[in-house]
PDB file of C-alpha atoms in Angstrom:
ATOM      1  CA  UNK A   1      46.768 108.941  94.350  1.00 40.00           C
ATOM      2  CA  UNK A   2      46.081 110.835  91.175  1.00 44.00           C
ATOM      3  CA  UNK A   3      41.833 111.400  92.654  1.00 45.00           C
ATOM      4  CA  UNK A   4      42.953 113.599  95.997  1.00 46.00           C
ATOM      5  CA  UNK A   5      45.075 115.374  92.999  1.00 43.00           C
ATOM      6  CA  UNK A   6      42.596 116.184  90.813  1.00 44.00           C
ATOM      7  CA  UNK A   7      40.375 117.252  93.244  1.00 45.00           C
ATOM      8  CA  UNK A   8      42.649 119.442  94.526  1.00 45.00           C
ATOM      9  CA  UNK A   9      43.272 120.601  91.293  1.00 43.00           C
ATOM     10  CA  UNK A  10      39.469 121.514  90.767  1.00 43.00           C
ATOM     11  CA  UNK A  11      39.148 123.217  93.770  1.00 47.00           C
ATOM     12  CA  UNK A  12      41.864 125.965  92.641  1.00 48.00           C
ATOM     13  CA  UNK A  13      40.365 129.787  91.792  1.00 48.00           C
ATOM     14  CA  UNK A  14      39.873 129.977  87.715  1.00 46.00           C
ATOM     15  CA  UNK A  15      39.063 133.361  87.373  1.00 46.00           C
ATOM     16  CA  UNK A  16      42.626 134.876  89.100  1.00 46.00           C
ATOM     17  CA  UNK A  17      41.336 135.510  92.486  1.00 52.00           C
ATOM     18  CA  UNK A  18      43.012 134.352  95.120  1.00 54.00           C
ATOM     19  CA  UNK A  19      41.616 131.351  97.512  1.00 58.00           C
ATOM     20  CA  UNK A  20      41.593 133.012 100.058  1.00 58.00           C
ATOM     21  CA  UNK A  21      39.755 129.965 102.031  1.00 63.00           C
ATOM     22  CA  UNK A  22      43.033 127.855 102.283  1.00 69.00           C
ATOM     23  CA  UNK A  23      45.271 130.622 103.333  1.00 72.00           C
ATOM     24  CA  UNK A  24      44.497 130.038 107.188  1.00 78.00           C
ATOM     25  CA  UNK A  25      44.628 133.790 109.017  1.00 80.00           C
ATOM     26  CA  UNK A  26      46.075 135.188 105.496  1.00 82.00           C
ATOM     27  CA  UNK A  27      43.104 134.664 104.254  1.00 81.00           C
ATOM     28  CA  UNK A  28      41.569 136.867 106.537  1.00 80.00           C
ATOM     29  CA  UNK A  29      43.258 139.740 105.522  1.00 82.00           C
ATOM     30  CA  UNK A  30      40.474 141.913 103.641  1.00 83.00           C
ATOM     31  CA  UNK A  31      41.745 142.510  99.557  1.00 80.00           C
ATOM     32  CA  UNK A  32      44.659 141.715  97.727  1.00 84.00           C
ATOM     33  CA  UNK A  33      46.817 139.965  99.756  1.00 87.00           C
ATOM     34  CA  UNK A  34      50.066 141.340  97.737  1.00 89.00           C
ATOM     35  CA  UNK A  35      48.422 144.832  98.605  1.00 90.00           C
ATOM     36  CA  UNK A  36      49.071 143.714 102.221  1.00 90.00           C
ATOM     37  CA  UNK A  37      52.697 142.896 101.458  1.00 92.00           C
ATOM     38  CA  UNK A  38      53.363 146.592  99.873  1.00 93.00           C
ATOM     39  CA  UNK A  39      51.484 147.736 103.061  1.00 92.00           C
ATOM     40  CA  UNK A  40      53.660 145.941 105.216  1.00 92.00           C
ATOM     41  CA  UNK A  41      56.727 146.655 103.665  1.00 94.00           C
ATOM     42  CA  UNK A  42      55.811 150.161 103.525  1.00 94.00           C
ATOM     43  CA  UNK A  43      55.398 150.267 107.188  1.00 93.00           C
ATOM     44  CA  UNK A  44      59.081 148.500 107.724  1.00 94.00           C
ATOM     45  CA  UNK A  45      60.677 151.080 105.305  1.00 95.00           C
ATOM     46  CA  UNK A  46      59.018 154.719 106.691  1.00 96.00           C
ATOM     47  CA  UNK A  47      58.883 152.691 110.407  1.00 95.00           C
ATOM     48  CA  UNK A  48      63.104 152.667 110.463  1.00 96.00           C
ATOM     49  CA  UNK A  49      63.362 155.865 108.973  1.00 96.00           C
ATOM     50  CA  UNK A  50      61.355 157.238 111.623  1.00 96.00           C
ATOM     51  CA  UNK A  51      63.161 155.581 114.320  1.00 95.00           C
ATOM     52  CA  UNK A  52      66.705 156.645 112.575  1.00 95.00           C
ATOM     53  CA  UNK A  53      65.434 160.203 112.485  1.00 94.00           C
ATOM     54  CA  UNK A  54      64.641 159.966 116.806  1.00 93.00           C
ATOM     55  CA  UNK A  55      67.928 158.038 116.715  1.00 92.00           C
ATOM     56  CA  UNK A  56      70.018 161.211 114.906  1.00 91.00           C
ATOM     57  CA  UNK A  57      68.229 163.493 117.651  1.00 91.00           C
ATOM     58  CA  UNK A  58      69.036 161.596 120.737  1.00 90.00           C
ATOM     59  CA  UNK A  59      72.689 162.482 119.686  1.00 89.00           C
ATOM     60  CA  UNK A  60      71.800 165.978 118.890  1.00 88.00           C
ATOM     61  CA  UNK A  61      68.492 166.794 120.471  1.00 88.00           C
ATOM     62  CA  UNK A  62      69.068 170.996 120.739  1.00 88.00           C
ATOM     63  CA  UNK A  63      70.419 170.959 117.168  1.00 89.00           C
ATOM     64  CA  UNK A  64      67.550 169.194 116.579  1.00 89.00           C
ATOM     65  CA  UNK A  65      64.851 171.332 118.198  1.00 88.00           C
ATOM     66  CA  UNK A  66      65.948 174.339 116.532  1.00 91.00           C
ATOM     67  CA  UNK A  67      65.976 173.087 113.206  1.00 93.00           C
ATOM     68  CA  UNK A  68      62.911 171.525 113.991  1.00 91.00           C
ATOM     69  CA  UNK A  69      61.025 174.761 115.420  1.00 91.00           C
ATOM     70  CA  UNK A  70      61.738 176.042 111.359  1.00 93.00           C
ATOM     71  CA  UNK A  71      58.867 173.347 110.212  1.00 94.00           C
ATOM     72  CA  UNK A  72      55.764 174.799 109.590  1.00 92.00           C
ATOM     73  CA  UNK A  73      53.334 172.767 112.007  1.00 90.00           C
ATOM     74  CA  UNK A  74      50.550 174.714 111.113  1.00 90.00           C
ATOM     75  CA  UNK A  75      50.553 173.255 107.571  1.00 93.00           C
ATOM     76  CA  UNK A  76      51.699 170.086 108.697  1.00 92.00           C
ATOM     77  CA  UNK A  77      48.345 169.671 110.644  1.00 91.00           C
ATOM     78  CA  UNK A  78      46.231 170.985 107.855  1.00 93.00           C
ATOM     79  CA  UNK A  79      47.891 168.440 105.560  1.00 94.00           C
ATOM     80  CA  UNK A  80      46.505 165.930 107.896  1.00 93.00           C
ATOM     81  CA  UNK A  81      42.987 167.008 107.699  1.00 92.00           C
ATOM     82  CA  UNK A  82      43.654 166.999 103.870  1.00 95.00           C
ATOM     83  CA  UNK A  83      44.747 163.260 103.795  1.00 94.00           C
ATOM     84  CA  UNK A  84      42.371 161.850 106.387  1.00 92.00           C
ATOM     85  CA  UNK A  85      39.627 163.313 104.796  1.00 94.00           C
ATOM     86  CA  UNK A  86      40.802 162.164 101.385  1.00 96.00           C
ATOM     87  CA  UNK A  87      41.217 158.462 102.901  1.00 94.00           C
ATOM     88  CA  UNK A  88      37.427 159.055 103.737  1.00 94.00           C
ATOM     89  CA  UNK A  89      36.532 160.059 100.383  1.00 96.00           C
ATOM     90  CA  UNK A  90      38.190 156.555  99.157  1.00 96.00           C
ATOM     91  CA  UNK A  91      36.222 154.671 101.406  1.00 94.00           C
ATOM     92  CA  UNK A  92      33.231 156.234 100.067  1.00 96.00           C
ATOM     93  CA  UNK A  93      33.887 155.487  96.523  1.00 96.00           C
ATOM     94  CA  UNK A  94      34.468 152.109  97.292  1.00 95.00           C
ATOM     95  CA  UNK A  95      31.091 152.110  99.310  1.00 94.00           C
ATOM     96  CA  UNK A  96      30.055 153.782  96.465  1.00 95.00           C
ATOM     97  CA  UNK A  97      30.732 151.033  93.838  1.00 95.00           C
ATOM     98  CA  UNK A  98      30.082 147.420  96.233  1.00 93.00           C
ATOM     99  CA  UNK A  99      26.731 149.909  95.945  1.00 94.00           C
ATOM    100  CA  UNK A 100      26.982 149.639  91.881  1.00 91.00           C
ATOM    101  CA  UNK A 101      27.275 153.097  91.803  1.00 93.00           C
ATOM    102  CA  UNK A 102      29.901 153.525  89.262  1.00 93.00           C
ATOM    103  CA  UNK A 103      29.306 157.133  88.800  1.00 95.00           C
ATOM    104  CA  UNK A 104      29.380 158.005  92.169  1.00 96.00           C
ATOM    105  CA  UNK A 105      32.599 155.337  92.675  1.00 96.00           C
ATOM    106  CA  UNK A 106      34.271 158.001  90.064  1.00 96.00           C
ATOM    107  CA  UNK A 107      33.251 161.078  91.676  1.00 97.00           C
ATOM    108  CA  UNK A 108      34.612 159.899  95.507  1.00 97.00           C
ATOM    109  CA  UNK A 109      37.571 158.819  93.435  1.00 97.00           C
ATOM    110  CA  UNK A 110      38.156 162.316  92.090  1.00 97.00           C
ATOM    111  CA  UNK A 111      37.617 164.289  95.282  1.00 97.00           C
ATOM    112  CA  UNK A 112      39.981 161.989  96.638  1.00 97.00           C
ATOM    113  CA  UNK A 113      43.025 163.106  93.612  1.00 97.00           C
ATOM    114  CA  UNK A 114      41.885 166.466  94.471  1.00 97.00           C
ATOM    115  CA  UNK A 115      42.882 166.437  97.819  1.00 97.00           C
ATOM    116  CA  UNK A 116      45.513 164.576  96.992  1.00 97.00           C
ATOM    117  CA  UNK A 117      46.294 167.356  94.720  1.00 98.00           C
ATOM    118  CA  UNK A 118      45.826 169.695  97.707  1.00 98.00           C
ATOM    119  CA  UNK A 119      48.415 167.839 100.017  1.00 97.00           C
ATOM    120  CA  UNK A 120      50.819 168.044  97.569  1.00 98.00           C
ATOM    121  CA  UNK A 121      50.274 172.140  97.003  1.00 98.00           C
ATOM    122  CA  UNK A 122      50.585 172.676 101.048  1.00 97.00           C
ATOM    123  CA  UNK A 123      53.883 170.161 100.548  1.00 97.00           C
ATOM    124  CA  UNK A 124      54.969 172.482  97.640  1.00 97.00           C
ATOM    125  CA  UNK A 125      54.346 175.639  99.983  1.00 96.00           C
ATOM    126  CA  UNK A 126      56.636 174.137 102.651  1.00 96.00           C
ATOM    127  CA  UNK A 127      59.345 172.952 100.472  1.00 96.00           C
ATOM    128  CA  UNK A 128      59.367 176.519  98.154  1.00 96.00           C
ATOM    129  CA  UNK A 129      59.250 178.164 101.681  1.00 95.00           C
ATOM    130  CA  UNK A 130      62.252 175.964 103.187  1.00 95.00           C
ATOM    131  CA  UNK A 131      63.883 176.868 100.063  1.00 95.00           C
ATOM    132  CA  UNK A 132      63.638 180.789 100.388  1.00 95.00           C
ATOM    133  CA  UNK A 133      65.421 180.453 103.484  1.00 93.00           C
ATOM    134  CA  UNK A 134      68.042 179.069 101.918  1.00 94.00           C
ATOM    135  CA  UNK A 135      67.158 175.674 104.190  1.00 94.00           C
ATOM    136  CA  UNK A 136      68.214 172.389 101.581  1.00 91.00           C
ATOM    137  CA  UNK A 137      68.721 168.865 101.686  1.00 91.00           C
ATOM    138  CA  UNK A 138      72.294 169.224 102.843  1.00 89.00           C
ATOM    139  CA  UNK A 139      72.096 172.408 105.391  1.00 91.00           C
ATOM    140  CA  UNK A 140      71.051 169.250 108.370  1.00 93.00           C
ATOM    141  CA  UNK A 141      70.834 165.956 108.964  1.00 92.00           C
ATOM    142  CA  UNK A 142      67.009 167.056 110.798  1.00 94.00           C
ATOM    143  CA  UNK A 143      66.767 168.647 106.916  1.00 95.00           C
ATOM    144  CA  UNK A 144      68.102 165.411 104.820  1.00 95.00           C
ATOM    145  CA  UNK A 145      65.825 163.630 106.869  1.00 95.00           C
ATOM    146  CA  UNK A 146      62.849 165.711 107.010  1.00 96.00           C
ATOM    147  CA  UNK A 147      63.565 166.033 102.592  1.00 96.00           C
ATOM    148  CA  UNK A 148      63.877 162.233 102.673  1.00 96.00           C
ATOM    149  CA  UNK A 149      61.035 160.964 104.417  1.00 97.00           C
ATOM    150  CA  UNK A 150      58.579 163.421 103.421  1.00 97.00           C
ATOM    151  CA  UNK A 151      59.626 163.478  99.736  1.00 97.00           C
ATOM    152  CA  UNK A 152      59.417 159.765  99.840  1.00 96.00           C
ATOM    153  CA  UNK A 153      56.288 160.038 101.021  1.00 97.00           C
ATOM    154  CA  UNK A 154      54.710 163.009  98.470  1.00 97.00           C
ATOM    155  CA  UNK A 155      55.753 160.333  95.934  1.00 97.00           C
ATOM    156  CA  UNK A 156      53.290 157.756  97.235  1.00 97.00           C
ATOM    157  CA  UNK A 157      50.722 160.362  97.392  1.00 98.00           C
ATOM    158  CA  UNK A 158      51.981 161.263  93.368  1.00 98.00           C
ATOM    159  CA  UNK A 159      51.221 157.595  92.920  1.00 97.00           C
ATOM    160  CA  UNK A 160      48.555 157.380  94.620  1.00 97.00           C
ATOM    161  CA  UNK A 161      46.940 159.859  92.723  1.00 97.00           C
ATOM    162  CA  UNK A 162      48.169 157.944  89.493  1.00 97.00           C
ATOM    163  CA  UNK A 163      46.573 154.713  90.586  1.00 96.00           C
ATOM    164  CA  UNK A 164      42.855 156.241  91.479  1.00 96.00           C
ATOM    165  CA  UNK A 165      43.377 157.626  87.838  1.00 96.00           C
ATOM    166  CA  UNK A 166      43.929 154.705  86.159  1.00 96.00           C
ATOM    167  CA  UNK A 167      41.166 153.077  88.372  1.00 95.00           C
ATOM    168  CA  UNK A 168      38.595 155.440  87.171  1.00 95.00           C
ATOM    169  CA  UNK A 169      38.617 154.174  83.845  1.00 94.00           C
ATOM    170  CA  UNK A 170      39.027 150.312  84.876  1.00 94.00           C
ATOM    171  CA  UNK A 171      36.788 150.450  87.935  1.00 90.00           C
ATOM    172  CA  UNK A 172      36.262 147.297  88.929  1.00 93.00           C
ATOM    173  CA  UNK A 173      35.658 146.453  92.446  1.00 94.00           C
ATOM    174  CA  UNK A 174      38.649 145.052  93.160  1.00 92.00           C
ATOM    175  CA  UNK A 175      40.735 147.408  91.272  1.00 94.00           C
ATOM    176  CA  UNK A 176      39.006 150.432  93.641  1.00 95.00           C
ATOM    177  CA  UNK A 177      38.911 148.664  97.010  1.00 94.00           C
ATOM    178  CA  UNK A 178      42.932 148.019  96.081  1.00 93.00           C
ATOM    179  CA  UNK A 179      43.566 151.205  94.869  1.00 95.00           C
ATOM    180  CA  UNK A 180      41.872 152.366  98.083  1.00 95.00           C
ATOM    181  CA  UNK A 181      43.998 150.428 100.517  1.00 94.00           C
ATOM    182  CA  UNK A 182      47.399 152.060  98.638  1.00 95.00           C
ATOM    183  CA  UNK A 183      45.909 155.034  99.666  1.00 96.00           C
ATOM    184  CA  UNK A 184      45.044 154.452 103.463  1.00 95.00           C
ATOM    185  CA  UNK A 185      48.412 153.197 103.797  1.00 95.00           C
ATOM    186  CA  UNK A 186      50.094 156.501 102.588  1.00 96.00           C
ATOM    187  CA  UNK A 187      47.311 158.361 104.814  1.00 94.00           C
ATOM    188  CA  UNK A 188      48.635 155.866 107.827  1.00 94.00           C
ATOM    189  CA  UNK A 189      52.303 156.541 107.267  1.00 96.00           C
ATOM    190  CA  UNK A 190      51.819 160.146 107.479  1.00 95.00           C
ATOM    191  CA  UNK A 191      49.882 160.291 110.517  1.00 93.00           C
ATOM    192  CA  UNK A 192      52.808 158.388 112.705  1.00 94.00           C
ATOM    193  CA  UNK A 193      55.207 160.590 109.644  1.00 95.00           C
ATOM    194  CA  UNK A 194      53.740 164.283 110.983  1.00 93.00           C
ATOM    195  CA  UNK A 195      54.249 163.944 114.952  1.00 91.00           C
ATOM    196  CA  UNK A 196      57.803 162.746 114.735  1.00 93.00           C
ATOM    197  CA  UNK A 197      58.786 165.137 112.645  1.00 94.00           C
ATOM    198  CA  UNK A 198      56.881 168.014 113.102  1.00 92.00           C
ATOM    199  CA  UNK A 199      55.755 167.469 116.622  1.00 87.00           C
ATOM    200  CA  UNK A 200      58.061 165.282 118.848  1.00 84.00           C
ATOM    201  CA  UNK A 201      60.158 168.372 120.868  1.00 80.00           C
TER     202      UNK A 201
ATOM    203  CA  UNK B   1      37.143 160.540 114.458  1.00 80.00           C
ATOM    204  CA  UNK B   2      40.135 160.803 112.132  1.00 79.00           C
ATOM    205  CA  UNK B   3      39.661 165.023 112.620  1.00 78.00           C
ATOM    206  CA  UNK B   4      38.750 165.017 115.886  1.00 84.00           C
ATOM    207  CA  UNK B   5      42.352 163.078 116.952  1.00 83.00           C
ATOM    208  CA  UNK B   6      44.069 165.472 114.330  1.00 81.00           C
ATOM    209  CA  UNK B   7      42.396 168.139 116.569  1.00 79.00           C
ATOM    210  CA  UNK B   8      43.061 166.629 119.963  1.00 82.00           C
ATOM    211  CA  UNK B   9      46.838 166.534 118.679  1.00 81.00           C
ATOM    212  CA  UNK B  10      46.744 169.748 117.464  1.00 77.00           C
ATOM    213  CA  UNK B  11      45.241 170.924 121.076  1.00 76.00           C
ATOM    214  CA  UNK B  12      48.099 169.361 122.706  1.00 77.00           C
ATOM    215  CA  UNK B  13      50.588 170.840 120.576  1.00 76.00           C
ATOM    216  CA  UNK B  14      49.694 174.598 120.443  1.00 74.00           C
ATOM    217  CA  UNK B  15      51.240 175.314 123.686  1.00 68.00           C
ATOM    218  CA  UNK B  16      55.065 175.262 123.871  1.00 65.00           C
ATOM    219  CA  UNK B  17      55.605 172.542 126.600  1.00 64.00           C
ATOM    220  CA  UNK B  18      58.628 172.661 128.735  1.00 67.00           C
ATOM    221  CA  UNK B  19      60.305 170.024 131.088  1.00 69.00           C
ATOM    222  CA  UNK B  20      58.641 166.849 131.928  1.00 74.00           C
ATOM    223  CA  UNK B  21      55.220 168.492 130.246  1.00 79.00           C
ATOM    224  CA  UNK B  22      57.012 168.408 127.515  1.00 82.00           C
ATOM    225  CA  UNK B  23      57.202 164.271 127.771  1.00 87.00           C
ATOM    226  CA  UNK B  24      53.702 164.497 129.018  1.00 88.00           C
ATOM    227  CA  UNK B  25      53.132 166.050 125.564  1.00 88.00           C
ATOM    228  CA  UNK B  26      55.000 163.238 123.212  1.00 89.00           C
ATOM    229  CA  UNK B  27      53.584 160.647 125.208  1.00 91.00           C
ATOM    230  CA  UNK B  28      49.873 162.010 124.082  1.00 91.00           C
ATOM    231  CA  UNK B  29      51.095 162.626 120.463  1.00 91.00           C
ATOM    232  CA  UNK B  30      52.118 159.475 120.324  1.00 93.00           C
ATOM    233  CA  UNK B  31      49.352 157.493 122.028  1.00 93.00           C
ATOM    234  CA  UNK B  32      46.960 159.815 119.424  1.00 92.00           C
ATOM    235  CA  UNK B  33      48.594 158.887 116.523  1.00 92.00           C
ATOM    236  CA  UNK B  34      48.308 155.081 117.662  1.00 93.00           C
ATOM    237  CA  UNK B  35      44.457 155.743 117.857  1.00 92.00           C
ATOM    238  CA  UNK B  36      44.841 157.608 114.302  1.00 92.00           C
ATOM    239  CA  UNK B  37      46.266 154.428 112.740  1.00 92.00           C
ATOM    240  CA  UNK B  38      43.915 152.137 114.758  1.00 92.00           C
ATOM    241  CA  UNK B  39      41.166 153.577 112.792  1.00 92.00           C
ATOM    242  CA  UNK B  40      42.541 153.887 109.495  1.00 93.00           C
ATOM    243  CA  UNK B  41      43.372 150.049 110.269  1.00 91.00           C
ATOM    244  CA  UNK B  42      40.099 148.962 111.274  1.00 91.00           C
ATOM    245  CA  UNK B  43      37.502 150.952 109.275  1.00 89.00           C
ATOM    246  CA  UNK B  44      39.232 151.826 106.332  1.00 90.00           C
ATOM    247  CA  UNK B  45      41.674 149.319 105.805  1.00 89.00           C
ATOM    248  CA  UNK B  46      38.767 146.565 106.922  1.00 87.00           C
ATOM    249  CA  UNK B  47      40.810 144.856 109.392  1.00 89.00           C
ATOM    250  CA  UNK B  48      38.370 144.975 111.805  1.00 87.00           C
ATOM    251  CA  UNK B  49      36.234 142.077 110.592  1.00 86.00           C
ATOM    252  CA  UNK B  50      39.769 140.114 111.988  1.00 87.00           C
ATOM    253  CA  UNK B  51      40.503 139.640 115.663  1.00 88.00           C
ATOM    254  CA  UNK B  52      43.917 138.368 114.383  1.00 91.00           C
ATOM    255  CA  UNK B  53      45.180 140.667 112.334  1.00 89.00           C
ATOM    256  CA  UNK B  54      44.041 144.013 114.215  1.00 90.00           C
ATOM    257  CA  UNK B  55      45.830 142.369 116.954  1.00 90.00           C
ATOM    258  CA  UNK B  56      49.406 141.961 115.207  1.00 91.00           C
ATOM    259  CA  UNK B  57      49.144 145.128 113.738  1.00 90.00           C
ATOM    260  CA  UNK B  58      47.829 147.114 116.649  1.00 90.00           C
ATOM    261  CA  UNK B  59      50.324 145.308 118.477  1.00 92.00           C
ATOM    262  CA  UNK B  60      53.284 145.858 115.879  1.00 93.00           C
ATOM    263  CA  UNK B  61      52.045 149.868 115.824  1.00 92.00           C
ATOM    264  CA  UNK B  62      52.078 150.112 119.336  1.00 94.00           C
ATOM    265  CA  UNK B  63      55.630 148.605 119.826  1.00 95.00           C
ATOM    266  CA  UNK B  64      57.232 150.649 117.110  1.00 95.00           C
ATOM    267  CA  UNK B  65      55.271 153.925 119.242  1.00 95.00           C
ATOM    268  CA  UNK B  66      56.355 153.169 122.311  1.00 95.00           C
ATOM    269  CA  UNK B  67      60.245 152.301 120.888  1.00 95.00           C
ATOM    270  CA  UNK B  68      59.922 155.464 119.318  1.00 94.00           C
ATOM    271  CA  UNK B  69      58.908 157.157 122.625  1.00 94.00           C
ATOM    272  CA  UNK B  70      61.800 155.249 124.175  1.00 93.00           C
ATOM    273  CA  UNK B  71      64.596 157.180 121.483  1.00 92.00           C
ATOM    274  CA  UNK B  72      62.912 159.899 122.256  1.00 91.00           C
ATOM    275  CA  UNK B  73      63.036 160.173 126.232  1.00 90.00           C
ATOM    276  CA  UNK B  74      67.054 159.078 125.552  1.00 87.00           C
ATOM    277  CA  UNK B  75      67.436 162.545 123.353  1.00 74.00           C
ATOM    278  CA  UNK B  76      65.456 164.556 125.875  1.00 70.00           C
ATOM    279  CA  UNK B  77      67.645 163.082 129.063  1.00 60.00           C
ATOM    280  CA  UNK B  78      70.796 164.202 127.019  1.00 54.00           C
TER     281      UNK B  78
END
């Protein structure tokens, strides 16, 4: 009894990877599997705030519209450029260091904060120029939302930014391709984020 | 691929749409942001090296989408 045991015992990961090769179709899933989890809670959490925000319209829909014609889509769209080609430029530096580049790991890494840094300027922009018009968190419930989710969301960029930081100095492979899969899932929440609220009429 | 869908949405969007173009319209901005998050999925987030798991999130994307299209039509009928 105490042989299948031990066996079982030695076959467990030393080195604090997971074992991936007894998780069945989890173990499938490319990375950190607790990344996955964040991911996938992520999803749940800006996925019913989405649908609550198409739910508020159906009751509403010209209130709605009107409030939502006040949304700049023109930096919306450019903010998407910003963050898909920032997703690139983490995919890169983790190209870049299964490669053993470390150097250029860094570099992809910092072009990648940078635009980061530039999404966050365009959100600035909108939020400074919402606020000139005298447009706040309470003047709608299209505005609470549209502050909620997308403030929600400029903090996962924010932390985002933090993480490829902190993962330029410890740059292990695993730290980067983890660090890199926190960031494609803020770049996937905004791109089903921008059409429902900016573009959806 | 990523900018050309960004620019295919933003091609769809520059015109203001009115009656049932206008659904025409979401319906597209919706089915290019499921091809948006297809590819983030699959080449960035390296999902596409599992059948499985592109599968149940494609399929969990595409749901939410078209439930999302579904609230919408309701708020465009009233």
């Amino acid at each position: 009894m105490s042989e299948p045991v031990r066996a079982e015992a030695a076959a467990e990961p030393t080195d604090g990877e997971l074992d991936h090769e007894n998780w069945g179709v989890l173990g499938e899933l490319p990375g950190d599997l607790m990344m996955w989890v964040l991911i996938a809670s992520e999803l749940l959490v800006f996925g019913a705030a989405l649908l609550a925000v198409l739910g508020v319209r159906a009751m509403d829909p010209a209130a709605f519209a009107a409030d939502q014609a006040l949304l700049d889509r023109t930096a919306g769209a450019l903010n998407t450029i910003v963050l898909v080609t920032s997703g690139l430029c983490a995919a890169l530096a983790v190209g870049a260091r299964e490669a053993g580049s470390r150097a250029a790991a860094r570099g992809w890494l910092a072009a990648a904060c940078l635009l980061g840094v530039a999404f966050l300027a365009v959100k600035g922009f909108e939020y400074w120029d919402k606020a000139s018009q005298g447009i706040g968190l309470e003047t709608s419930p299209f505005f609470t939302f549209y502050y909620l989710i997308t403030g929600f969301h400029a903090a996962h960029v924010i932390a985002g930014i933090v993480i490829f930081a902190l993962v330029s100095v410890y740059d292990s492979v695993r730290n980067i391709v983890t660090a890199a899969a926190f960031w494609h899932m803020v770049d996937l929440v905004w791109v089903l984020l921008f059409p429902i609220i900016y573009l959806l009429r | 691929m990523l900018v050309v869908l960004s620019a295919a949405t933003t091609v769809l969007t520059i015109a203001e749409a009115q009656g049932a173009w206008s659904i025409a319209v979401a319906a597209g901005v919706l089915v290019l942001a499921g091809g948006k998050s297809r590819v983030i999925l699959a080449s960035y987030l390296g999902l596409a090296g599992s059948r499985f798991w592109m599968r149940a999130i494609n399929g969990a994307i595409a749901g939410f989408l078209m439930l999302a299209f579904g609230i919408f039509l309701i708020g465009w009928g009233g």
